[in-house]
Coordinates of C-alpha atoms in Angstrom, one line a residue:
Chain A
A1 CA 14.4 -5.4 -87.3
Q2 CA 11.1 -4.1 -86.1
R3 CA 7.9 -4.7 -88.0
V4 CA 4.2 -3.8 -87.6
T5 CA 1.5 -5.7 -89.3
Q6 CA -2.1 -4.6 -89.7
P7 CA -3.8 -7.4 -91.6
E8 CA -7.0 -5.6 -92.5
K9 CA -6.8 -2.7 -95.0
L10 CA -10.5 -2.1 -94.8
L11 CA -13.0 -2.8 -92.0
S12 CA -16.7 -2.0 -91.9
V13 CA -19.0 -2.3 -89.0
F14 CA -22.4 -1.0 -88.2
K15 CA -23.0 1.7 -85.6
G16 CA -23.3 0.3 -82.1
A17 CA -21.4 -2.9 -83.0
P18 CA -18.1 -3.8 -81.4
V19 CA -15.0 -3.1 -83.4
E20 CA -11.5 -4.5 -83.2
L21 CA -8.6 -3.4 -85.3
K22 CA -5.7 -5.8 -85.3
C23 CA -2.1 -5.1 -84.9
N24 CA 0.8 -7.5 -84.5
Y25 CA 4.4 -6.5 -84.1
S26 CA 7.9 -8.0 -84.3
Y27 CA 10.6 -6.6 -82.1
S28 CA 13.4 -8.2 -80.1
G29 CA 13.4 -5.6 -77.2
S30 CA 10.8 -4.1 -75.0
P31 CA 8.3 -2.4 -77.3
E32 CA 6.5 0.9 -76.9
L33 CA 3.3 0.9 -78.9
F34 CA 0.9 3.5 -80.1
W35 CA -2.3 3.9 -82.1
Y36 CA -2.6 6.9 -84.4
V37 CA -5.8 8.1 -86.2
Q38 CA -6.4 10.2 -89.3
Y39 CA -9.9 11.5 -89.8
S40 CA -10.9 12.8 -93.2
R41 CA -9.1 16.0 -94.1
Q42 CA -7.3 16.2 -90.7
R43 CA -3.8 15.5 -89.7
L44 CA -2.5 12.3 -88.3
Q45 CA -2.9 12.4 -84.5
L46 CA -2.0 10.2 -81.6
L47 CA -5.0 8.2 -80.3
L48 CA -3.5 6.3 -77.4
R49 CA -0.2 4.8 -76.1
H50 CA 0.1 1.5 -74.4
I51 CA 2.1 2.7 -71.4
S52 CA -0.8 5.0 -70.3
R53 CA -3.4 2.2 -70.3
E54 CA -5.9 4.8 -71.1
S55 CA -9.3 4.8 -72.8
I56 CA -9.6 7.6 -75.4
K57 CA -12.9 8.1 -77.2
G58 CA -14.0 4.8 -75.9
F59 CA -11.1 3.0 -77.5
T60 CA -8.7 0.7 -75.5
A61 CA -5.7 -1.3 -76.5
D62 CA -3.9 -3.9 -74.5
L63 CA -0.3 -5.0 -75.1
N64 CA -0.1 -8.8 -75.3
K65 CA 3.6 -9.7 -75.3
G66 CA 2.9 -13.4 -75.6
E67 CA 0.9 -12.9 -78.8
T68 CA 3.0 -9.8 -79.8
S69 CA -0.3 -8.0 -80.4
F70 CA -1.7 -4.6 -79.6
H71 CA -5.3 -4.7 -80.9
L72 CA -7.5 -1.6 -80.7
K73 CA -11.0 -2.2 -79.4
K74 CA -14.2 -0.3 -78.9
P75 CA -17.4 -1.9 -77.6
F76 CA -19.9 0.3 -79.5
A77 CA -18.7 1.9 -82.7
Q78 CA -19.9 5.4 -83.7
E79 CA -20.1 6.9 -87.1
E80 CA -17.5 9.6 -86.1
D81 CA -15.0 6.8 -85.5
S82 CA -14.7 6.3 -89.3
A83 CA -11.1 7.1 -90.1
M84 CA -7.7 5.6 -91.0
Y85 CA -6.0 3.9 -88.0
Y86 CA -2.3 3.2 -87.8
C87 CA -0.5 1.1 -85.3
A88 CA 3.0 2.1 -84.5
L89 CA 6.0 0.6 -82.7
S90 CA 8.8 2.6 -81.2
G91 CA 12.1 0.8 -81.0
Y92 CA 15.8 1.2 -81.5
S93 CA 17.4 1.0 -84.9
G94 CA 21.1 1.2 -84.2
S95 CA 21.5 4.0 -81.6
A96 CA 18.4 5.9 -82.6
R97 CA 14.8 5.5 -81.6
Q98 CA 12.4 5.1 -84.5
L99 CA 8.7 4.8 -85.0
T100 CA 7.6 2.0 -87.4
F101 CA 4.1 2.2 -88.7
G102 CA 1.8 -0.5 -90.0
S103 CA 0.1 -0.1 -93.3
G104 CA -3.1 1.2 -91.7
T105 CA -6.8 0.1 -91.5
Q106 CA -9.5 2.2 -93.0
L107 CA -12.5 1.9 -90.6
T108 CA -16.0 2.7 -91.8
V109 CA -18.8 2.8 -89.4
L110 CA -22.1 2.4 -91.2
P111 CA -25.4 4.0 -90.0
Chain B
S1 CA 1.9 24.6 -76.5
Q2 CA 3.8 23.1 -79.4
T3 CA 2.7 23.5 -83.0
I4 CA 4.2 22.1 -86.2
H5 CA 3.8 23.8 -89.6
Q6 CA 4.4 22.6 -93.1
W7 CA 4.3 24.4 -96.4
P8 CA 3.3 24.4 -99.0
A9 CA 0.1 22.4 -98.5
T10 CA 0.0 21.3 -102.2
L11 CA 2.6 21.5 -104.9
V12 CA 2.7 20.6 -108.6
Q13 CA 6.1 20.4 -110.1
P14 CA 7.4 19.2 -113.5
V15 CA 9.9 16.3 -113.7
G16 CA 13.5 17.5 -113.4
S17 CA 12.6 20.6 -111.3
P18 CA 14.0 21.2 -107.8
L19 CA 12.0 20.7 -104.6
S20 CA 12.0 22.4 -101.2
L21 CA 9.5 21.5 -98.6
E22 CA 9.7 23.3 -95.2
C23 CA 8.7 22.2 -91.8
T24 CA 9.0 24.3 -88.6
V25 CA 8.1 23.6 -85.0
E26 CA 7.2 26.1 -82.3
G27 CA 7.0 25.9 -78.6
T28 CA 9.9 23.4 -78.0
S29 CA 13.6 23.2 -78.2
N30 CA 15.9 20.6 -79.6
P31 CA 13.1 18.3 -80.9
N32 CA 13.7 15.2 -82.9
L33 CA 12.4 15.8 -86.4
Y34 CA 11.2 13.4 -89.1
W35 CA 10.2 13.3 -92.7
Y36 CA 7.8 10.6 -93.8
R37 CA 6.1 9.7 -97.1
Q38 CA 2.5 8.4 -96.8
A39 CA 1.3 6.2 -99.6
A40 CA -2.2 4.8 -99.9
G41 CA -2.3 1.2 -98.6
R42 CA 1.4 1.3 -97.6
G43 CA 1.4 3.3 -94.4
L44 CA 4.1 5.8 -93.5
Q45 CA 7.6 5.3 -94.7
L46 CA 10.3 7.1 -92.7
L47 CA 12.6 9.0 -95.0
F48 CA 14.9 11.1 -92.8
Y49 CA 15.2 11.9 -89.1
S50 CA 17.3 14.4 -87.2
V51 CA 18.4 14.6 -83.6
G52 CA 20.0 18.0 -83.9
I53 CA 21.2 20.9 -86.1
G54 CA 23.1 19.5 -89.1
Q55 CA 22.5 15.9 -88.0
I56 CA 20.5 14.0 -90.6
S57 CA 20.0 10.2 -90.9
S58 CA 18.6 8.7 -94.1
E59 CA 16.5 5.6 -94.0
V60 CA 15.8 5.0 -97.6
P61 CA 18.3 5.8 -100.4
Q62 CA 16.5 7.9 -103.0
N63 CA 16.3 11.1 -104.9
L64 CA 15.6 13.3 -101.9
S65 CA 17.7 14.9 -99.2
A66 CA 17.1 16.7 -95.9
S67 CA 18.7 19.5 -94.0
R68 CA 18.3 21.1 -90.6
P69 CA 19.7 24.5 -90.7
Q70 CA 18.1 25.7 -87.5
D71 CA 17.0 23.9 -84.4
R72 CA 13.3 23.9 -85.3
Q73 CA 13.5 23.9 -89.0
F74 CA 13.6 20.8 -91.2
I75 CA 13.8 20.9 -95.0
L76 CA 13.2 18.2 -97.6
S77 CA 14.8 18.8 -100.9
S78 CA 15.5 17.4 -104.3
K79 CA 17.7 18.7 -107.1
K80 CA 15.7 17.0 -109.8
L81 CA 12.3 15.5 -109.2
L82 CA 11.2 12.2 -110.6
L83 CA 7.6 11.1 -111.3
S84 CA 8.0 8.5 -108.5
D85 CA 8.5 11.4 -106.0
S86 CA 4.8 12.2 -106.1
G87 CA 3.1 11.6 -102.8
F88 CA 2.1 13.0 -99.5
Y89 CA 4.9 14.1 -97.3
L90 CA 4.6 14.5 -93.6
C91 CA 6.9 16.2 -91.1
A92 CA 6.8 15.1 -87.4
W93 CA 8.5 16.0 -84.2
S94 CA 9.1 14.2 -80.9
W95 CA 10.6 15.1 -77.5
T96 CA 14.2 14.2 -77.0
G97 CA 14.2 11.4 -74.5
G98 CA 11.0 10.1 -72.8
T99 CA 8.5 8.3 -74.9
N100 CA 8.8 8.4 -78.7
E101 CA 5.3 9.6 -79.5
Q102 CA 5.5 11.8 -82.5
Y103 CA 3.3 14.8 -83.5
F104 CA 2.6 15.4 -87.2
G105 CA 2.2 18.3 -89.4
P106 CA -0.6 18.8 -91.9
G107 CA 1.4 17.4 -94.8
T108 CA 2.3 18.4 -98.3
R109 CA 0.7 16.8 -101.4
L110 CA 3.3 16.7 -104.1
T111 CA 2.4 15.9 -107.7
V112 CA 5.2 15.6 -110.2
T113 CA 4.0 15.9 -113.8

C-alpha cells in the first residue's frame, strides 16, 4: 500500500525566512512524487514534480529514496506563498495508477 | 489547452434527497477521470476513478456512485444523501499514460441539511 505523511498540519514562518514543508512516503516500487498547492479561493494546482527537477516560484523538492522523503523548500518565503500544500505520490494499486495525497500543510508567511 | 469544469459550485440538499454532480473536460480525449472528497485536515480522499467510458472503479464503499456516460463527462451521484456526505468534492483528470499528474476542477461544496 502507498502512503504519504505530512507531519505538520500548520506551519508559520516570517517573510524572508527559509521554509521547509516535510513529506515522507511509503511505497514498494519506484515512486513518482508531486507537490500541489491551493491558494485561498483558488483551485488545487500542480506546483512541481520530482522528475522535472525544476524550481517553481522559488520552491524546490528533492527526492531522497534513502529517507523516503520529498521535502519542499524555499530559501526566502514570501507572503504570497501562504497556502495549503499537499504532497502526492503516484503509484500502482492493482493495475491502475493512483495518486495518494498527504493530509496537507497550511503554510502562513507572516509579514 | 485543456480545461475542466464542475457544477454546481455550491449545493445545499436535504437528507434523503438525490445528488448529481457533473464534471466535464475539454481539449483532450480519453482522459483518466477522478472524483475526490477534500476534508479539512484529512487531505484528499479518492472516491472513484475511470479509465474510459463506462469503466468505473470505486475506492471507498459508501453512499455514492459514479458514472461516465461520455468520454469527457464524469458524474457523481447518490440516490439518498446522508449528513455525512457533506463536503467539498473535486473532479480531476490526467493523461492516459505518461506521468500521473492530475489537474483539478474548482470543486463543489455540498451541504446536506
